Coordinates of N, CA and C in Angstrom, one line a residue:
M1 N 11.5 9.9 -21.4 CA 11.3 9.9 -19.8 C 9.3 9.9 -20.0
K2 N 8.8 10.9 -20.8 CA 7.3 10.9 -20.9 C 6.9 9.6 -21.2
S3 N 7.5 8.6 -22.0 CA 6.8 7.6 -22.1 C 7.0 6.6 -21.3
I4 N 8.0 6.5 -20.3 CA 7.6 5.8 -19.1 C 6.7 6.5 -18.1
F5 N 6.6 7.4 -17.8 CA 5.4 7.9 -17.1 C 4.1 7.6 -17.7
K6 N 4.0 7.9 -18.8 CA 2.6 7.2 -19.4 C 1.9 5.8 -19.1
T7 N 3.4 4.9 -19.6 CA 3.1 3.5 -19.2 C 2.8 3.3 -17.8
V8 N 3.4 3.7 -16.8 CA 3.3 3.7 -15.1 C 2.0 3.8 -14.9
I9 N 1.4 5.2 -15.5 CA 0.2 5.7 -14.8 C -0.9 4.9 -15.7
I10 N -0.4 4.2 -16.7 CA -1.7 3.4 -17.4 C -1.5 2.0 -16.6
K11 N -0.6 1.6 -16.3 CA -0.3 0.1 -15.5 C -1.0 0.2 -14.3
T12 N -0.7 1.6 -13.3 CA -1.1 1.6 -12.4 C -2.9 2.0 -11.8
L13 N -3.2 2.7 -13.0 CA -4.7 3.3 -12.9 C -5.4 2.2 -11.8
P14 N -5.5 0.9 -12.2 CA -6.6 0.0 -11.4 C -6.4 0.2 -10.0
V15 N -5.1 0.3 -9.8 CA -4.3 0.1 -8.4 C -5.0 1.6 -7.7
M16 N -4.7 2.5 -8.7 CA -5.1 3.9 -8.1 C -6.4 3.8 -7.6
T17 N -7.5 3.3 -8.4 CA -8.9 3.5 -8.1 C -9.2 2.7 -6.9
G18 N -8.6 1.5 -6.4 CA -8.6 0.6 -5.2 C -8.3 1.4 -4.0
Y19 N -6.8 1.6 -4.0 CA -6.1 2.3 -3.3 C -6.9 3.8 -2.6
I20 N -7.1 4.7 -3.7 CA -7.9 6.0 -3.2 C -9.2 5.7 -2.4
A21 N -9.9 4.5 -2.8 CA -11.1 4.0 -2.1 C -11.2 3.2 -1.1
L22 N -10.0 2.4 -0.7 CA -9.9 1.7 0.3 C -8.9 2.8 1.4
G23 N -8.4 3.8 0.8 CA -7.5 4.8 1.4 C -8.6 5.5 2.1
I24 N -9.5 6.1 1.4 CA -10.4 7.1 2.2 C -11.2 6.6 3.2
G25 N -11.5 5.2 3.1 CA -12.0 4.3 4.2 C -11.4 4.4 5.2
F26 N -10.0 3.8 5.1 CA -9.3 4.2 6.4 C -9.0 5.2 6.8
G27 N -8.9 6.6 6.2 CA -9.0 7.8 6.9 C -10.0 8.2 7.4
I28 N -11.2 7.6 7.1 CA -12.3 7.9 7.7 C -12.4 7.4 9.0
L29 N -12.2 6.1 9.1 CA -12.2 5.3 10.5 C -11.3 5.7 11.3
F30 N -10.0 6.0 10.8 CA -9.1 6.5 11.8 C -9.2 7.9 12.2
S31 N -9.7 8.7 11.4 CA -10.4 9.8 12.1 C -11.6 9.9 12.9
S32 N -12.3 8.9 12.7 CA -13.4 8.5 13.8 C -13.0 8.1 14.9
K33 N -11.6 7.7 15.2 CA -11.0 7.2 16.3 C -10.1 8.6 17.1
G34 N -10.6 9.8 16.5 CA -9.8 10.9 16.8 C -8.4 11.2 16.5
Y35 N -8.2 10.7 15.1 CA -6.8 10.9 14.6 C -6.9 11.8 13.7
G36 N -6.2 12.8 13.4 CA -6.2 13.7 12.3 C -5.7 13.4 11.1
I37 N -5.4 14.3 10.3 CA -4.6 14.1 8.9 C -3.1 13.7 9.3
I38 N -2.6 14.1 9.9 CA -0.9 14.0 10.3 C -0.7 12.6 10.5
P39 N -1.2 12.0 11.6 CA -1.1 10.7 12.1 C -1.8 9.7 10.7
S40 N -2.7 10.1 10.2 CA -3.2 9.3 8.9 C -2.3 9.1 7.8
V41 N -1.9 10.3 7.6 CA -0.9 10.5 6.6 C 0.4 9.8 6.9
L42 N 1.1 9.9 8.3 CA 2.3 9.5 8.6 C 2.0 7.8 8.5
M43 N 1.0 7.3 9.1 CA 0.8 6.2 9.0 C 0.9 5.6 7.6
A44 N 0.1 6.1 6.7 CA -0.1 5.7 5.1 C 1.6 5.7 4.5
A45 N 2.3 6.7 4.8 CA 3.6 6.7 4.0 C 4.6 6.0 4.7
L46 N 4.7 5.8 6.4 CA 5.6 4.9 7.2 C 5.5 3.5 7.3
V47 N 3.8 3.0 7.2 CA 3.7 1.9 7.8 C 3.1 1.0 6.3
Y48 N 2.5 2.0 5.4 CA 2.1 1.2 4.1 C 1.9 0.1 4.0
A49 N 0.8 -0.6 4.7 CA 0.3 -1.9 4.9 C -1.2 -2.1 5.1
G50 N -1.9 -1.4 3.9 CA -3.3 -1.3 3.8 C -4.0 -2.4 5.0
S51 N -4.3 -3.5 4.9 CA -4.8 -4.3 5.4 C -4.4 -4.2 7.0
M52 N -3.0 -3.9 7.1 CA -2.3 -4.1 8.5 C -2.7 -2.8 9.4
Q53 N -3.0 -1.7 8.6 CA -3.7 -0.2 8.6 C -4.8 -0.1 9.5
Y54 N -5.7 -1.0 8.7 CA -7.1 -1.3 9.3 C -7.4 -1.9 10.5
V55 N -6.6 -3.1 10.5 CA -6.1 -3.6 12.0 C -5.7 -2.8 13.1
A56 N -4.9 -2.2 12.5 CA -4.2 -1.1 13.9 C -4.9 -0.1 14.2
I57 N -6.0 0.1 13.5 CA -7.1 1.3 14.1 C -7.3 0.8 15.7
N58 N -8.0 -0.7 15.7 CA -8.4 -1.5 16.9 C -7.3 -1.3 17.5
L59 N -6.2 -1.9 17.4 CA -5.0 -2.2 18.1 C -4.7 -0.7 18.9
I60 N -4.3 0.1 18.0 CA -3.9 1.8 18.6 C -4.8 2.2 19.4
S61 N -6.1 2.6 19.2 CA -7.4 2.9 19.9 C -7.6 2.0 20.9
G62 N -7.3 0.7 21.3 CA -7.7 -0.1 22.4 C -6.6 -0.2 23.2
G63 N -5.4 0.1 22.6 CA -4.3 -0.1 23.9 C -3.4 -1.2 23.7
A64 N -3.6 -2.0 22.4 CA -2.6 -3.0 22.5 C -1.2 -3.0 22.8
G65 N -0.5 -3.6 23.2 CA 0.7 -3.9 23.7 C 1.6 -4.1 22.5
L66 N 2.9 -3.9 22.7 CA 4.0 -4.0 21.8 C 4.0 -5.6 21.0
I67 N 3.9 -6.7 22.0 CA 4.2 -7.8 21.5 C 3.1 -8.3 20.9
T68 N 1.5 -7.9 21.1 CA 0.2 -8.2 20.4 C 0.3 -7.8 19.0
T69 N 1.0 -6.2 19.2 CA 0.8 -5.7 17.6 C 1.9 -6.3 16.8
A70 N 3.1 -6.6 17.3 CA 4.1 -7.0 16.4 C 3.5 -8.6 15.9
I71 N 3.0 -9.3 16.9 CA 2.3 -10.5 16.6 C 1.5 -10.5 15.2
T72 N 0.6 -9.7 15.4 CA -0.7 -9.1 14.5 C 0.0 -9.1 13.4
T73 N 0.8 -8.0 13.4 CA 1.4 -7.6 11.9 C 2.1 -8.7 11.4
L74 N 3.0 -9.5 12.1 CA 3.6 -10.6 11.2 C 2.5 -11.5 10.7
L75 N 1.4 -12.1 11.4 CA 0.7 -12.7 10.9 C -0.4 -12.1 9.8
V76 N -0.5 -10.9 9.7 CA -1.3 -10.0 8.6 C -0.4 -10.1 7.6
N77 N 0.8 -9.7 7.8 CA 1.7 -9.5 6.5 C 2.8 -10.5 6.1
A78 N 2.3 -11.7 6.8 CA 3.4 -12.9 6.3 C 3.2 -13.0 5.1
R79 N 2.6 -13.1 4.1 CA 2.5 -13.2 2.6 C 3.6 -12.3 1.9
H80 N 4.0 -11.4 2.5 CA 4.8 -10.4 1.9 C 6.1 -11.2 2.2
L81 N 6.7 -12.1 2.9 CA 7.9 -13.0 3.0 C 7.8 -13.7 1.8
F82 N 6.5 -14.1 1.3 CA 6.9 -15.1 0.1 C 6.7 -13.8 -1.3
Y83 N 6.4 -13.2 -1.4 CA 6.3 -12.1 -2.5 C 8.0 -11.8 -2.5
G84 N 8.3 -11.4 -1.4 CA 9.7 -10.7 -1.1 C 11.0 -11.7 -1.8
I85 N 10.8 -13.1 -1.5 CA 11.7 -13.9 -1.9 C 11.8 -14.2 -3.1
S86 N 10.3 -14.0 -3.9 CA 10.3 -14.6 -5.1 C 10.6 -13.1 -6.2
M87 N 11.0 -12.1 -5.5 CA 11.3 -10.9 -6.3 C 12.8 -10.5 -6.4
L88 N 13.5 -11.5 -5.3 CA 14.9 -11.4 -5.1 C 15.8 -11.3 -6.4
E89 N 15.5 -11.9 -7.5 CA 16.0 -11.9 -8.9 C 15.6 -10.7 -9.6
K90 N 14.3 -10.2 -9.4 CA 13.9 -9.0 -10.1 C 14.7 -7.9 -9.7
Y91 N 14.7 -8.1 -8.4 CA 15.4 -6.8 -7.8 C 17.2 -6.4 -8.0
K92 N 17.4 -7.7 -8.4 CA 18.8 -7.7 -8.5 C 19.4 -6.5 -9.2
G93 N 20.5 -6.0 -8.7 CA 21.1 -4.7 -9.4 C 20.2 -3.4 -9.1
A94 N 19.2 -3.5 -8.5 CA 18.5 -2.4 -8.2 C 19.3 -1.1 -7.2
G95 N 20.5 -1.5 -7.0 CA 21.3 -0.4 -6.1 C 20.6 0.0 -4.8
K96 N 20.6 1.3 -4.8 CA 20.0 2.3 -3.7 C 18.5 2.3 -3.7
K97 N 18.2 1.6 -5.0 CA 16.5 1.7 -4.8 C 15.7 0.4 -4.3
K98 N 16.6 -0.7 -3.9 CA 16.4 -2.1 -3.4 C 15.5 -1.4 -2.2
P99 N 16.0 -1.1 -1.1 CA 15.2 -0.6 0.4 C 13.7 -0.4 0.0
Y100 N 13.7 0.9 -0.7 CA 12.4 1.2 -1.1 C 11.4 0.2 -1.9
L101 N 11.8 -0.4 -2.7 CA 11.1 -1.5 -3.4 C 10.8 -2.6 -2.8
I102 N 11.5 -3.2 -1.7 CA 11.2 -4.1 -1.0 C 9.8 -3.4 0.2
F103 N 10.2 -2.2 0.8 CA 9.4 -1.6 1.5 C 8.1 -1.4 0.9
A104 N 7.9 -0.7 -0.2 CA 7.0 -0.8 -1.3 C 5.9 -1.9 -1.8
L105 N 6.7 -3.0 -1.7 CA 5.9 -4.2 -2.3 C 4.7 -4.8 -1.8
T106 N 3.6 -3.9 -1.8 CA 2.1 -4.4 -1.6 C 1.7 -5.5 -2.5
D107 N 0.7 -6.1 -2.3 CA 0.0 -7.0 -3.0 C -0.3 -6.5 -4.6
E108 N -0.5 -5.6 -4.7 CA -1.0 -4.9 -6.1 C 0.4 -4.4 -6.8
T109 N 1.3 -4.1 -6.2 CA 2.8 -3.2 -6.8 C 3.4 -4.9 -7.1
Y110 N 3.4 -6.0 -6.3 CA 3.8 -7.2 -6.6 C 2.9 -7.7 -8.3
S111 N 1.9 -7.6 -8.2 CA 1.1 -8.2 -9.3 C 1.4 -7.5 -10.5
L112 N 1.8 -5.9 -10.3 CA 2.4 -5.4 -11.7 C 3.9 -5.6 -12.0
L113 N 4.6 -5.9 -10.9 CA 6.0 -6.1 -11.0 C 6.5 -7.6 -10.9
C114 N 5.8 -8.4 -11.0 CA 6.1 -9.9 -11.1 C 6.1 -10.3 -12.3
T115 N 5.8 -9.8 -13.2 CA 5.5 -10.1 -14.7 C 6.4 -9.1 -15.6
D116 N 7.1 -9.2 -16.8 CA 7.9 -8.4 -17.4 C 6.9 -7.7 -18.4
D117 N 5.6 -7.5 -17.9 CA 4.6 -6.7 -18.9 C 5.2 -5.7 -19.1
Y118 N 6.0 -4.7 -19.6 CA 6.5 -3.6 -19.9 C 6.9 -3.2 -21.2
P119 N 7.2 -2.3 -22.0 CA 7.9 -2.0 -23.2 C 9.3 -2.0 -22.9
K120 N 10.2 -3.1 -23.7 CA 11.4 -3.3 -23.6 C 12.2 -2.2 -23.7
D121 N 11.6 -0.9 -24.2 CA 12.4 0.5 -24.6 C 12.8 1.1 -23.2
I122 N 12.1 0.9 -22.1 CA 11.9 1.4 -20.6 C 13.1 1.0 -19.9
D123 N 13.7 1.5 -19.1 CA 14.5 1.0 -18.3 C 13.7 0.5 -17.1
K124 N 14.2 -1.0 -16.7 CA 13.3 -1.7 -15.7 C 13.6 -1.1 -14.3
G125 N 14.5 -1.0 -14.0 CA 14.8 -0.2 -12.5 C 14.1 1.0 -12.4
K126 N 13.8 1.9 -13.4 CA 12.8 3.3 -13.3 C 11.5 2.9 -13.5
Y127 N 11.1 1.8 -14.1 CA 9.9 1.4 -13.9 C 9.3 0.6 -12.8
Q128 N 10.2 -0.2 -12.1 CA 10.1 -0.6 -10.8 C 9.5 0.3 -9.9
L129 N 10.6 1.2 -9.9 CA 10.8 2.3 -8.8 C 9.2 3.1 -9.1
L130 N 9.1 3.5 -10.3 CA 7.9 4.4 -10.5 C 6.3 3.8 -10.0
V131 N 6.4 2.4 -10.6 CA 5.2 1.8 -10.1 C 5.1 1.9 -8.5
S132 N 6.0 1.4 -7.9 CA 6.0 1.4 -6.3 C 5.7 2.7 -6.0
L133 N 6.2 3.6 -6.4 CA 6.2 5.3 -5.8 C 5.0 5.7 -5.9
F134 N 4.5 5.4 -7.3 CA 2.7 5.9 -7.8 C 1.8 5.3 -6.7
N135 N 2.0 3.7 -6.6 CA 1.2 3.0 -5.8 C 1.3 3.6 -4.3
H136 N 2.4 4.1 -4.1 CA 2.4 4.6 -2.5 C 1.8 6.0 -2.3
I137 N 1.9 6.6 -3.5 CA 1.2 7.9 -3.4 C -0.3 7.8 -3.4
Y138 N -0.8 7.1 -4.2 CA -2.0 6.6 -4.3 C -2.9 6.5 -3.2
W139 N -2.0 5.6 -2.1 CA -2.3 5.0 -0.9 C -2.4 6.2 0.0
V140 N -1.4 7.2 0.1 CA -1.1 8.1 1.1 C -2.4 9.2 0.7
T141 N -2.3 9.4 -0.8 CA -3.7 10.5 -1.3 C -4.9 10.0 -0.6
G142 N -5.4 8.8 -0.6 CA -6.4 8.4 -0.5 C -6.9 8.2 1.3
C143 N -5.8 8.1 1.9 CA -5.8 8.3 3.2 C -5.8 9.4 3.8
A144 N -5.1 10.2 3.1 CA -5.3 11.7 3.5 C -6.7 12.4 3.2
L145 N -7.2 11.8 2.1 CA -8.5 12.3 1.6 C -9.8 12.0 2.5
G146 N -9.5 10.7 3.1 CA -10.4 10.0 4.1 C -10.5 11.0 5.2
S147 N -9.2 11.0 5.9 CA -9.1 11.9 7.1 C -9.7 13.2 6.7
V148 N -9.2 13.7 5.9 CA -10.2 15.0 5.7 C -11.7 14.9 5.7
I149 N -12.1 14.1 4.6 CA -13.7 13.8 4.8 C -14.2 13.4 6.1
G150 N -13.6 12.5 6.6 CA -13.9 11.9 8.2 C -14.1 13.0 9.0
S151 N -12.9 14.0 8.8 CA -13.2 15.1 10.0 C -14.2 16.0 9.7
A152 N -14.4 16.3 8.4 CA -15.5 17.3 8.0 C -16.7 16.9 8.0
I153 N -17.0 15.5 7.9 CA -18.4 15.0 7.8 C -18.5 13.9 8.8
P154 N -19.6 14.1 9.8 CA -19.7 13.1 10.8 C -20.2 11.8 10.2
F155 N -19.6 10.7 10.6 CA -20.0 9.5 9.9 C -20.3 8.5 11.3
N156 N -21.4 7.3 11.0 CA -21.4 6.6 12.1 C -20.6 5.5 11.7
T157 N -19.5 5.2 12.1 CA -18.6 3.8 11.6 C -18.9 2.5 12.5
A158 N -19.9 2.9 13.3 CA -20.2 1.5 13.8 C -20.1 0.1 12.9
G159 N -19.3 -0.8 13.2 CA -19.3 -2.4 12.3 C -18.3 -2.3 11.2
I160 N -18.0 -0.7 10.5 CA -17.2 -0.8 9.6 C -16.0 -1.3 10.0
D161 N -15.6 -1.0 11.0 CA -14.3 -1.3 10.9 C -13.8 -3.1 11.3
F162 N -15.0 -3.7 11.7 CA -14.9 -5.1 11.7 C -15.0 -5.4 10.5
C163 N -15.7 -4.9 9.6 CA -16.1 -5.3 7.8 C -14.8 -5.0 7.2
M164 N -14.2 -4.3 7.4 CA -12.7 -4.0 6.6 C -11.8 -5.1 6.9
T165 N -11.7 -5.2 8.3 CA -10.8 -6.3 8.9 C -11.1 -7.7 8.5
A166 N -12.5 -8.0 8.4 CA -12.8 -9.1 7.8 C -12.8 -9.5 6.1
L167 N -12.8 -8.3 5.8 CA -12.6 -8.3 4.5 C -11.1 -8.6 3.8
F168 N -10.3 -7.8 4.6 CA -8.7 -8.5 4.5 C -8.4 -9.8 4.9
V169 N -9.1 -10.3 6.0 CA -8.7 -11.5 6.4 C -8.9 -12.3 5.5
T170 N -10.5 -12.1 4.9 CA -10.9 -13.0 3.8 C -10.0 -13.1 2.6
I171 N -9.5 -12.1 2.3 CA -8.6 -11.7 1.1 C -7.4 -12.6 1.2
F172 N -7.0 -12.6 2.5 CA -5.6 -13.1 3.0 C -5.9 -14.9 3.0

């Protein structure tokens, strides 16, 4: 069991660095709109869609309607439909873990799980679950840290929300 944790930590370390940094950015921006750590952590844990979470900051604070939010979410996260389809075979036999594996399929998690680049003595299902779970934890941690930092230290965030949205749109 120790071997699988070590393998997953090593594989997800680059994701951790990115998720912590981007999560902190999200937490700071969300906090600048008047939302505290609990909404930040809840959004990170339950929505878990980095680029959409950045877009959602303006949608929520601007009072966007449900239909606008739904259409925007579909457009921003449409690529996940293709990720999911390509992972059907890999998630075959995942059992009770399958709904979480589908929920936790981000760009970075997909890139780690779409290959079979892990030691063959490790259980594939446990590996998939732990990679997904660790990446999710990294994101939630980054968002929580950002919320705390944003609440404790005043930031002038003018223009940053647009820059982050533009970054994710460009990546898309």
